Amino acid sequence: MNELEKYIQTYFGVDKDDLTKISSFFYPITLKKGDYFLKKGMYADRLGFVQSGILREFVFVEDREVTKWISTKGYFVVDLSSFVFQQTARWNIQALTDCELYVIDRKDYQKIGQVIPRWTELEKLFIAKCFTVLEDRVLQHLSMTAEERYLQLFNFNRELFNLVPLQYLASMLGMTPETLSRLRKKMVN
Amino acid sequence: MNELEKYIQTYFGVDKDDLTKISSFFYPITLKKGDYFLKKGMYADRLGFVQSGILREFVFVEDREVTKWISTKGYFVVDLSSFVFQQTARWNIQALTDCELYVIDRKDYQKIGQVIPRWTELEKLFIAKCFTVLEDRVLQHLSMTAEERYLQLFNFNRELFNLVPLQYLASMLGMTPETLSRLRKKMVN
DNA sequence: TAAACTTCTTGATTTTTGTCAAGAGCAAGC
DNA sequence: GCTTGCTCTTGACAAAAATCAAGAAGTTTA
């Protein structure tokens, strides 16, 4: 059983037979560092599962890049609004390192519901879970200082700081690279 | 056709027969100013639709109230994580004014799927839409100053500033009441 | 109506965070 | 090995926002 199947089993509680059916829709691709999985303005016609490597979701706001999320092994990468509503993508998704992804095309994704009747329900639960994660994130910005947000991420996912250029983490945390640099220094001392 | 039915028709595209079936599950309640629709730590066993009045969703963070959202006419009020996953509620939902709500109990809500086969799909789409709204909100905090966030809300929903104590709007915008007060003064001049 | 609250504003000050500029450290490619 | 970028850090300073304290304005309650 590969990582994708493990993940789907863990989060969706699908049994082995169905797992095989689902994962057979996926196919592997690789991305080189710097490649785009999705560009803002395009249509997200596929969903990716990160087998290895790191990607970041970002957008330009007045010529400045704002990173919304960093995806590592075990994450799905997609622009949900584009994939679900067939609108143009709001986010760029770019490989920060060479990546291996398992990818499913939108038209195949829609077949899953025919294979697994409960799929729409599982999707709903998954998206609801994602919603609560974003709720927490909003709350963090409403109630925490830059320092507290940094500490929270650092304690939750320490290795990220060794894998990802700090400027992107700073942006994801809602602060400048300089501020992050100073917070890190402060914590060491 | 009442407000609830109009809303469901607009956002879910359900036809008239089904609409009547769905809305028959709802029953009206009233809340007095200050009453709680939901308290953190309880289980959200019902979903409300705001017919009139204003409610706010908030939580205490270190003895300080943090307001996540203000719900007015036409909004659903619920703690999604509690309603969907039957966990304890993460948010308090309190009436800021006397309110009229249409409410559906969780066990009745689950019957909608039997009446309308496509319901789970519609739910999924609705939650996905809510997800994108939160995505925007996170982006606002990553890329905008307090002043810009204030202006955005003010331009989007001006009347809110006449209906809701400003301290709650300040909290929802991620700033102190003093800062909001000064921004408002600055804009008038 | 007066007292008691609550809410909002204002001023003074401090803290936090951003901006700008320079340079250090490193890695990739020629 | 040497250049060329890229990333990160640091310092000086500016701007933004928070805190603290006081008081004004408006509402509710007795």
Short mmCIF file of C-alpha atoms (C1' of nucleotides) in Angstrom, two decimals:
data_model
loop_
_atom_site.label_atom_id
_atom_site.label_comp_id
_atom_site.label_asym_id
_atom_site.label_seq_id
_atom_site.Cartn_x
_atom_site.Cartn_y
_atom_site.Cartn_z
CA MET A 1 0.00 0.00 0.00
CA ASN A 2 1.47 3.33 -0.99
CA GLU A 3 1.38 6.66 0.86
CA LEU A 4 -1.68 7.85 -1.00
CA GLU A 5 -3.68 4.76 -0.09
CA LYS A 6 -2.54 4.99 3.51
CA TYR A 7 -3.62 8.59 3.66
CA ILE A 8 -7.02 7.97 2.13
CA GLN A 9 -7.56 5.02 4.45
CA THR A 10 -6.62 7.09 7.49
CA TYR A 11 -8.66 10.16 6.67
CA PHE A 12 -11.59 8.72 4.78
CA GLY A 13 -11.93 5.27 6.32
CA VAL A 14 -12.34 3.59 2.95
CA ASP A 15 -11.95 -0.19 2.84
CA LYS A 16 -9.24 -1.98 0.88
CA ASP A 17 -11.22 -2.81 -2.24
CA ASP A 18 -12.42 0.75 -2.65
CA LEU A 19 -8.98 2.07 -1.89
CA THR A 20 -7.54 0.21 -4.82
CA LYS A 21 -10.29 1.53 -7.07
CA ILE A 22 -9.66 5.10 -6.01
CA SER A 23 -5.91 4.99 -6.22
CA SER A 24 -6.04 3.45 -9.67
CA PHE A 25 -7.36 6.80 -10.93
CA PHE A 26 -4.18 8.51 -9.80
CA TYR A 27 -1.00 8.60 -11.84
CA PRO A 28 2.46 9.77 -10.82
CA ILE A 29 4.12 12.91 -12.09
CA THR A 30 7.29 14.69 -11.14
CA LEU A 31 7.97 18.38 -10.90
CA LYS A 32 11.34 20.10 -11.05
CA LYS A 33 12.17 22.79 -8.56
CA GLY A 34 10.47 25.96 -9.76
CA ASP A 35 7.84 24.22 -11.88
CA TYR A 36 4.25 25.28 -11.47
CA PHE A 37 1.60 22.70 -10.64
CA LEU A 38 -1.04 25.40 -11.13
CA LYS A 39 -1.03 29.03 -12.16
CA LYS A 40 -3.46 31.66 -11.08
CA GLY A 41 -6.00 32.32 -13.79
CA MET A 42 -5.86 28.78 -15.18
CA TYR A 43 -8.42 26.09 -14.44
CA ALA A 44 -7.53 23.47 -11.86
CA ASP A 45 -8.40 20.31 -13.76
CA ARG A 46 -6.42 18.00 -11.50
CA LEU A 47 -5.78 17.30 -7.86
CA GLY A 48 -2.38 16.33 -6.55
CA PHE A 49 -1.16 14.30 -3.59
CA VAL A 50 2.36 15.08 -2.43
CA GLN A 51 4.46 11.91 -2.31
CA SER A 52 7.70 13.81 -1.81
CA GLY A 53 9.00 17.35 -2.06
CA ILE A 54 7.61 20.72 -1.08
CA LEU A 55 5.22 23.08 -2.82
CA ARG A 56 3.92 26.47 -1.93
CA GLU A 57 0.63 28.16 -2.65
CA PHE A 58 0.99 31.88 -3.19
CA VAL A 59 -0.45 34.86 -4.95
CA PHE A 60 0.81 38.27 -5.98
CA VAL A 61 -0.68 41.18 -4.08
CA GLU A 62 0.53 44.47 -5.53
CA ASP A 63 3.76 42.97 -6.89
CA ARG A 64 4.46 41.26 -3.62
CA GLU A 65 4.28 37.49 -3.23
CA VAL A 66 2.05 36.31 -0.40
CA THR A 67 2.42 32.67 0.57
CA LYS A 68 -0.77 31.12 1.90
CA TRP A 69 0.41 27.60 2.53
CA ILE A 70 3.33 25.22 2.25
CA SER A 71 2.48 21.65 1.30
CA THR A 72 4.76 18.76 2.16
CA LYS A 73 4.50 14.98 1.95
CA GLY A 74 0.98 13.78 2.67
CA TYR A 75 -0.86 16.94 1.64
CA PHE A 76 -3.25 17.39 -1.21
CA VAL A 77 -2.50 20.31 -3.50
CA VAL A 78 -5.31 21.98 -5.38
CA ASP A 79 -7.11 25.26 -5.74
CA LEU A 80 -10.38 24.20 -4.21
CA SER A 81 -12.49 27.02 -5.62
CA SER A 82 -11.25 26.24 -9.10
CA PHE A 83 -11.47 22.47 -8.82
CA VAL A 84 -14.94 22.47 -7.29
CA PHE A 85 -16.57 25.44 -8.98
CA GLN A 86 -14.61 25.48 -12.24
CA GLN A 87 -13.62 29.06 -11.77
CA THR A 88 -10.17 30.34 -12.63
CA ALA A 89 -7.59 29.51 -10.00
CA ARG A 90 -6.92 32.09 -7.33
CA TRP A 91 -3.55 30.64 -6.29
CA ASN A 92 -0.27 29.70 -7.84
CA ILE A 93 1.12 26.36 -6.77
CA GLN A 94 4.84 26.02 -7.35
CA ALA A 95 7.38 23.35 -6.51
CA LEU A 96 10.01 24.61 -4.05
CA THR A 97 11.99 21.39 -4.54
CA ASP A 98 11.82 18.52 -6.98
CA CYS A 99 8.53 16.78 -6.24
CA GLU A 100 6.77 13.48 -6.81
CA LEU A 101 3.00 13.77 -6.95
CA TYR A 102 0.13 11.40 -7.51
CA VAL A 103 -2.37 13.20 -9.62
CA ILE A 104 -6.01 12.60 -10.52
CA ASP A 105 -7.75 14.38 -13.38
CA ARG A 106 -10.96 16.18 -12.62
CA LYS A 107 -13.04 13.95 -14.88
CA ASP A 108 -11.70 10.83 -13.17
CA TYR A 109 -12.19 12.38 -9.78
CA GLN A 110 -15.86 12.73 -10.57
CA LYS A 111 -16.05 9.01 -11.23
CA ILE A 112 -15.10 8.17 -7.67
CA GLY A 113 -18.63 8.93 -6.56
CA GLN A 114 -19.89 6.18 -8.87
CA VAL A 115 -17.46 3.68 -7.41
CA ILE A 116 -17.98 4.65 -3.79
CA PRO A 117 -21.50 5.85 -2.99
CA ARG A 118 -20.40 7.43 0.26
CA TRP A 119 -17.72 9.52 -1.49
CA THR A 120 -19.59 12.83 -1.55
CA GLU A 121 -20.16 12.47 2.18
CA LEU A 122 -16.46 11.81 2.74
CA GLU A 123 -15.55 14.79 0.60
CA LYS A 124 -17.90 16.96 2.61
CA LEU A 125 -16.27 15.83 5.84
CA PHE A 126 -12.81 16.46 4.45
CA ILE A 127 -13.65 19.96 3.32
CA ALA A 128 -15.37 20.67 6.63
CA LYS A 129 -12.17 19.64 8.37
CA CYS A 130 -10.18 21.99 6.15
CA PHE A 131 -12.64 24.72 7.05
CA THR A 132 -11.95 24.28 10.76
CA VAL A 133 -8.22 24.47 10.13
CA LEU A 134 -8.73 27.83 8.44
CA GLU A 135 -10.98 28.97 11.29
CA ASP A 136 -8.08 28.33 13.63
CA ARG A 137 -5.80 30.23 11.36
CA VAL A 138 -8.07 33.27 11.30
CA LEU A 139 -8.30 33.11 15.08
CA GLN A 140 -4.52 33.09 15.30
CA HIS A 141 -4.37 36.34 13.38
CA LEU A 142 -7.10 37.86 15.51
CA SER A 143 -5.55 36.93 18.83
CA MET A 144 -1.83 36.31 18.49
CA THR A 145 1.26 38.46 17.92
CA ALA A 146 3.83 37.70 15.23
CA GLU A 147 6.01 36.14 17.91
CA GLU A 148 3.22 33.85 19.12
CA ARG A 149 2.37 32.78 15.60
CA TYR A 150 6.01 32.00 14.94
CA LEU A 151 6.34 29.93 18.11
CA GLN A 152 3.16 28.04 17.34
CA LEU A 153 4.34 27.01 13.89
CA PHE A 154 7.84 26.28 15.13
CA ASN A 155 6.56 23.99 17.86
CA PHE A 156 4.12 22.32 15.54
CA ASN A 157 6.45 21.73 12.61
CA ARG A 158 10.03 22.45 13.50
CA GLU A 159 11.60 20.74 10.51
CA LEU A 160 9.81 23.09 8.12
CA PHE A 161 12.30 25.78 9.12
CA ASN A 162 15.15 23.67 7.78
CA LEU A 163 13.41 22.77 4.55
CA VAL A 164 11.78 25.94 3.33
CA PRO A 165 13.29 29.37 2.59
CA LEU A 166 12.42 31.45 5.63
CA GLN A 167 11.02 34.29 3.56
CA TYR A 168 8.12 32.05 2.55
CA LEU A 169 7.43 30.97 6.10
CA ALA A 170 7.51 34.62 7.16
CA SER A 171 4.92 35.46 4.54
CA MET A 172 2.74 32.50 5.56
CA LEU A 173 2.93 33.73 9.14
CA GLY A 174 1.99 37.26 8.15
CA MET A 175 5.27 39.03 8.87
CA THR A 176 8.33 40.29 7.01
CA PRO A 177 11.47 38.17 6.62
CA GLU A 178 13.30 40.68 8.82
CA THR A 179 10.83 40.24 11.64
CA LEU A 180 11.06 36.46 11.43
CA SER A 181 14.83 36.66 11.44
CA ARG A 182 14.77 38.78 14.60
CA LEU A 183 12.30 36.50 16.35
CA ARG A 184 14.49 33.51 15.61
CA LYS A 185 17.50 35.28 16.97
CA LYS A 186 15.60 36.30 20.06
CA MET A 187 14.55 32.72 20.76
CA VAL A 188 18.07 31.37 20.48
CA ASN A 189 19.39 33.89 23.03
CA MET B 1 -42.06 31.84 0.36
CA ASN B 2 -40.14 32.96 3.43
CA GLU B 3 -36.58 34.24 3.70
CA LEU B 4 -35.19 30.82 4.51
CA GLU B 5 -36.73 29.25 1.43
CA LYS B 6 -35.52 32.12 -0.73
CA TYR B 7 -32.03 31.69 0.59
CA ILE B 8 -31.97 27.94 0.07
CA GLN B 9 -33.35 28.36 -3.42
CA THR B 10 -30.75 30.97 -4.29
CA TYR B 11 -27.74 29.17 -2.89
CA PHE B 12 -28.67 25.54 -3.38
CA GLY B 13 -30.88 25.68 -6.44
CA VAL B 14 -33.47 23.36 -4.94
CA ASP B 15 -36.88 23.24 -6.63
CA LYS B 16 -40.13 24.30 -5.01
CA ASP B 17 -41.35 20.92 -3.85
CA ASP B 18 -38.08 20.06 -2.20
CA LEU B 19 -37.86 23.53 -0.70
CA THR B 20 -41.11 23.00 1.14
CA LYS B 21 -39.90 19.65 2.42
CA ILE B 22 -36.66 21.12 3.69
CA SER B 23 -38.16 24.18 5.29
CA SER B 24 -40.80 22.10 7.06
CA PHE B 25 -37.98 20.69 9.20
CA PHE B 26 -37.21 24.18 10.51
CA TYR B 27 -39.06 25.80 13.37
CA PRO B 28 -38.91 29.39 14.60
CA ILE B 29 -37.31 30.48 17.85
CA THR B 30 -36.58 33.86 19.33
CA LEU B 31 -33.57 34.96 21.33
CA LYS B 32 -33.38 37.90 23.67
CA LYS B 33 -30.38 40.21 23.50
CA GLY B 34 -27.60 38.52 25.39
CA ASP B 35 -28.98 34.98 25.05
CA TYR B 36 -26.63 32.28 23.84
CA PHE B 37 -27.56 30.19 20.82
CA LEU B 38 -24.54 28.00 21.54
CA LYS B 39 -21.89 27.87 24.21
CA LYS B 40 -18.34 26.69 23.78
CA GLY B 41 -17.96 23.19 25.19
CA MET B 42 -21.57 22.18 24.46
CA TYR B 43 -22.65 20.11 21.46
CA ALA B 44 -24.17 21.91 18.49
CA ASP B 45 -27.27 19.81 17.95
CA ARG B 46 -29.03 22.42 15.84
CA LEU B 47 -28.43 24.79 12.98
CA GLY B 48 -29.95 28.26 12.84
CA PHE B 49 -30.91 30.60 10.04
CA VAL B 50 -31.07 34.27 10.97
CA GLN B 51 -34.44 35.76 10.07
CA SER B 52 -33.79 38.98 11.97
CA GLY B 53 -31.35 40.35 14.53
CA ILE B 54 -27.60 40.06 14.97
CA LEU B 55 -25.44 37.37 16.55
CA ARG B 56 -21.76 37.12 17.12
CA GLU B 57 -19.44 34.13 17.24
CA PHE B 58 -16.63 34.58 19.73
CA VAL B 59 -14.28 32.79 22.03
CA PHE B 60 -12.25 33.71 25.08
CA VAL B 61 -8.51 33.76 24.56
CA GLU B 62 -6.74 34.40 27.84
CA ASP B 63 -9.69 36.27 29.40
CA ARG B 64 -10.09 38.38 26.29
CA GLU B 65 -13.06 37.98 23.97
CA VAL B 66 -12.17 37.44 20.34
CA THR B 67 -14.99 37.85 17.85
CA LYS B 68 -14.64 35.67 14.78
CA TRP B 69 -17.78 36.61 12.94
CA ILE B 70 -20.97 38.67 13.08
CA SER B 71 -24.07 37.05 11.60
CA THR B 72 -26.98 39.11 10.37
CA LYS B 73 -30.17 38.35 8.45
CA GLY B 74 -29.64 35.63 5.88
CA TYR B 75 -26.72 33.88 7.57
CA PHE B 76 -26.62 30.41 9.01
CA VAL B 77 -25.33 30.19 12.55
CA VAL B 78 -23.66 27.00 13.73
CA ASP B 79 -20.38 25.65 14.99
CA LEU B 80 -19.51 23.56 11.96
CA SER B 81 -16.93 21.36 13.67
CA SER B 82 -19.41 20.51 16.39
CA PHE B 83 -22.42 20.05 14.12
CA VAL B 84 -20.57 17.91 11.59
CA PHE B 85 -18.15 15.97 13.77
CA GLN B 86 -20.10 15.94 17.03
CA GLN B 87 -17.24 17.43 18.92
CA THR B 88 -17.72 20.03 21.61
CA ALA B 89 -18.30 23.49 20.23
CA ARG B 90 -15.28 25.76 19.82
CA TRP B 91 -17.30 28.98 19.60
CA ASN B 92 -19.86 30.85 21.61
CA ILE B 93 -22.76 32.21 19.61
CA GLN B 94 -24.59 35.01 21.36
CA ALA B 95 -27.43 37.32 20.35
CA LEU B 96 -26.32 40.96 20.17
CA THR B 97 -29.94 42.02 19.67
CA ASP B 98 -33.29 40.28 19.98
CA CYS B 99 -33.32 37.69 17.19
CA GLU B 100 -35.70 35.54 15.22
CA LEU B 101 -34.17 32.31 13.97
CA TYR B 102 -35.39 29.34 12.01
CA VAL B 103 -33.80 26.30 13.54
CA ILE B 104 -33.37 22.71 12.45
CA ASP B 105 -32.37 19.91 14.83
CA ARG B 106 -29.40 17.80 13.90
CA LYS B 107 -31.45 14.60 13.62
CA ASP B 108 -33.89 16.30 11.25
CA TYR B 109 -31.07 17.83 9.29
CA GLN B 110 -29.78 14.34 8.59
CA LYS B 111 -33.15 13.42 7.09
CA ILE B 112 -32.79 16.01 4.35
CA GLY B 113 -30.47 13.68 2.49
CA GLN B 114 -33.26 11.11 2.28
CA VAL B 115 -35.67 13.68 0.87
CA ILE B 116 -33.22 15.23 -1.58
CA PRO B 117 -30.66 12.80 -2.98
CA ARG B 118 -28.39 15.60 -4.15
CA TRP B 119 -28.27 17.17 -0.68
CA THR B 120 -24.83 15.92 0.35
CA GLU B 121 -23.44 17.34 -2.87
CA LEU B 122 -25.09 20.70 -2.17
CA GLU B 123 -23.74 20.66 1.37
CA LYS B 124 -20.28 19.97 0.03
CA LEU B 125 -20.52 22.90 -2.33
CA PHE B 126 -21.77 25.17 0.42
CA ILE B 127 -18.96 24.26 2.78
CA ALA B 128 -16.43 24.60 -0.04
CA LYS B 129 -17.76 28.11 -0.64
CA CYS B 130 -17.35 28.91 3.06
CA PHE B 131 -13.80 27.58 2.82
CA THR B 132 -12.95 30.04 0.07
CA VAL B 133 -14.37 32.90 2.13
CA LEU B 134 -12.01 31.96 4.95
CA GLU B 135 -9.13 31.66 2.50
CA ASP B 136 -9.77 35.27 1.54
CA ARG B 137 -9.88 36.23 5.15
CA VAL B 138 -6.51 34.63 5.87
CA LEU B 139 -5.06 36.37 2.83
CA GLN B 140 -6.35 39.69 4.14
CA HIS B 141 -4.41 39.19 7.34
CA LEU B 142 -1.30 38.16 5.43
CA SER B 143 -1.33 41.09 3.07
CA MET B 144 -3.32 44.01 4.46
CA THR B 145 -2.84 46.57 7.22
CA ALA B 146 -5.45 47.26 9.88
CA GLU B 147 -6.51 50.31 7.91
CA GLU B 148 -6.98 48.33 4.72
CA ARG B 149 -8.97 45.64 6.49
CA TYR B 150 -11.18 48.30 8.03
CA LEU B 151 -11.81 49.98 4.71
CA GLN B 152 -12.59 46.69 3.04
CA LEU B 153 -15.23 45.77 5.60
CA PHE B 154 -16.60 49.29 5.66
CA ASN B 155 -17.03 49.39 1.92
CA PHE B 156 -18.49 45.91 1.82
CA ASN B 157 -20.96 46.29 4.65
CA ARG B 158 -21.27 49.87 5.80
CA GLU B 159 -24.45 49.46 7.82
CA LEU B 160 -22.77 46.97 10.12
CA PHE B 161 -20.96 49.89 11.75
CA ASN B 162 -24.29 51.37 12.80
CA LEU B 163 -25.70 48.11 14.09
CA VAL B 164 -22.90 46.45 16.00
CA PRO B 165 -20.82 47.74 18.93
CA LEU B 166 -17.56 48.80 17.34
CA GLN B 167 -15.47 46.87 19.83
CA TYR B 168 -16.75 43.63 18.30
CA LEU B 169 -16.02 44.78 14.78
CA ALA B 170 -12.54 45.81 15.89
CA SER B 171 -11.94 42.34 17.28
CA MET B 172 -13.28 40.69 14.13
CA LEU B 173 -10.89 42.86 12.12
CA GLY B 174 -7.95 41.94 14.32
CA MET B 175 -7.32 45.30 15.98
CA THR B 176 -8.06 47.06 19.26
CA PRO B 177 -11.12 49.28 19.70
CA GLU B 178 -8.81 52.28 20.04
CA THR B 179 -7.19 51.59 16.71
CA LEU B 180 -10.56 51.24 15.00
CA SER B 181 -11.73 54.46 16.60
CA ARG B 182 -8.69 56.31 15.28
CA LEU B 183 -9.06 54.87 11.80
CA ARG B 184 -12.65 55.99 11.68
CA LYS B 185 -11.69 59.47 12.76
CA LYS B 186 -8.93 59.57 10.18
CA MET B 187 -11.34 58.64 7.38
CA VAL B 188 -13.85 61.32 8.32
CA ASN B 189 -11.18 64.04 8.19
"C1'" DT C 1 -34.50 62.29 36.82
"C1'" DA C 2 -30.42 60.57 38.64
"C1'" DA C 3 -27.24 56.97 38.98
"C1'" DA C 4 -24.92 53.30 36.95
"C1'" DC C 5 -23.35 51.15 32.88
"C1'" DT C 6 -21.56 50.61 28.61
"C1'" DT C 7 -19.39 52.26 24.68
"C1'" DC C 8 -16.52 55.15 22.31
"C1'" DT C 9 -12.97 58.60 21.90
"C1'" DT C 10 -8.75 60.91 22.88
"C1'" DG C 11 -4.01 61.74 24.51
"C1'" DA C 12 0.39 60.15 26.00
"C1'" DT C 13 3.45 56.61 25.73
"C1'" DT C 14 5.44 52.05 24.71
"C1'" DT C 15 5.86 48.13 22.01
"C1'" DT C 16 5.72 45.82 17.88
"C1'" DT C 17 6.47 45.50 13.28
"C1'" DG C 18 7.87 47.33 8.76
"C1'" DT C 19 11.15 49.68 5.66
"C1'" DC C 20 15.42 50.63 3.72
"C1'" DA C 21 20.14 49.74 3.08
"C1'" DA C 22 24.20 47.12 3.57
"C1'" DG C 23 26.71 43.20 4.04
"C1'" DA C 24 27.58 38.18 5.27
"C1'" DG C 25 27.11 33.43 4.08
"C1'" DC C 26 26.30 29.87 0.78
"C1'" DA C 27 25.28 27.28 -3.19
"C1'" DA C 28 25.07 26.77 -8.32
"C1'" DG C 29 27.06 27.27 -12.56
"C1'" DC C 30 30.66 28.68 -15.62
"C1'" DG D 1 38.24 28.78 -8.21
"C1'" DC D 2 35.58 32.63 -9.09
"C1'" DT D 3 31.67 34.89 -10.11
"C1'" DT D 4 26.75 35.39 -9.73
"C1'" DG D 5 22.61 34.95 -7.40
"C1'" DC D 6 19.90 34.02 -3.65
"C1'" DT D 7 18.93 34.05 1.18
"C1'" DC D 8 19.39 35.58 5.55
"C1'" DT D 9 20.87 38.80 9.03
"C1'" DT D 10 21.74 43.18 11.08
"C1'" DG D 11 21.42 48.13 12.08
"C1'" DA D 12 19.12 52.49 11.95
"C1'" DC D 13 15.05 54.47 11.58
"C1'" DA D 14 9.97 55.09 10.65
"C1'" DA D 15 5.41 53.67 10.91
"C1'" DA D 16 1.75 51.07 12.78
"C1'" DA D 17 -0.63 49.40 16.43
"C1'" DA D 18 -1.15 48.34 21.42
"C1'" DT D 19 -1.53 49.82 26.08
"C1'" DC D 20 -2.91 52.64 29.79
"C1'" DA D 21 -5.60 56.17 31.66
"C1'" DA D 22 -9.10 59.49 31.57
"C1'" DG D 23 -13.16 61.32 30.28
"C1'" DA D 24 -17.20 62.15 27.05
"C1'" DA D 25 -21.44 60.51 25.22
"C1'" DG D 26 -25.19 57.78 25.14
"C1'" DT D 27 -28.39 54.00 27.29
"C1'" DT D 28 -30.43 51.49 30.66
"C1'" DT D 29 -32.15 50.92 35.10
"C1'" DA D 30 -33.78 52.09 39.43
#
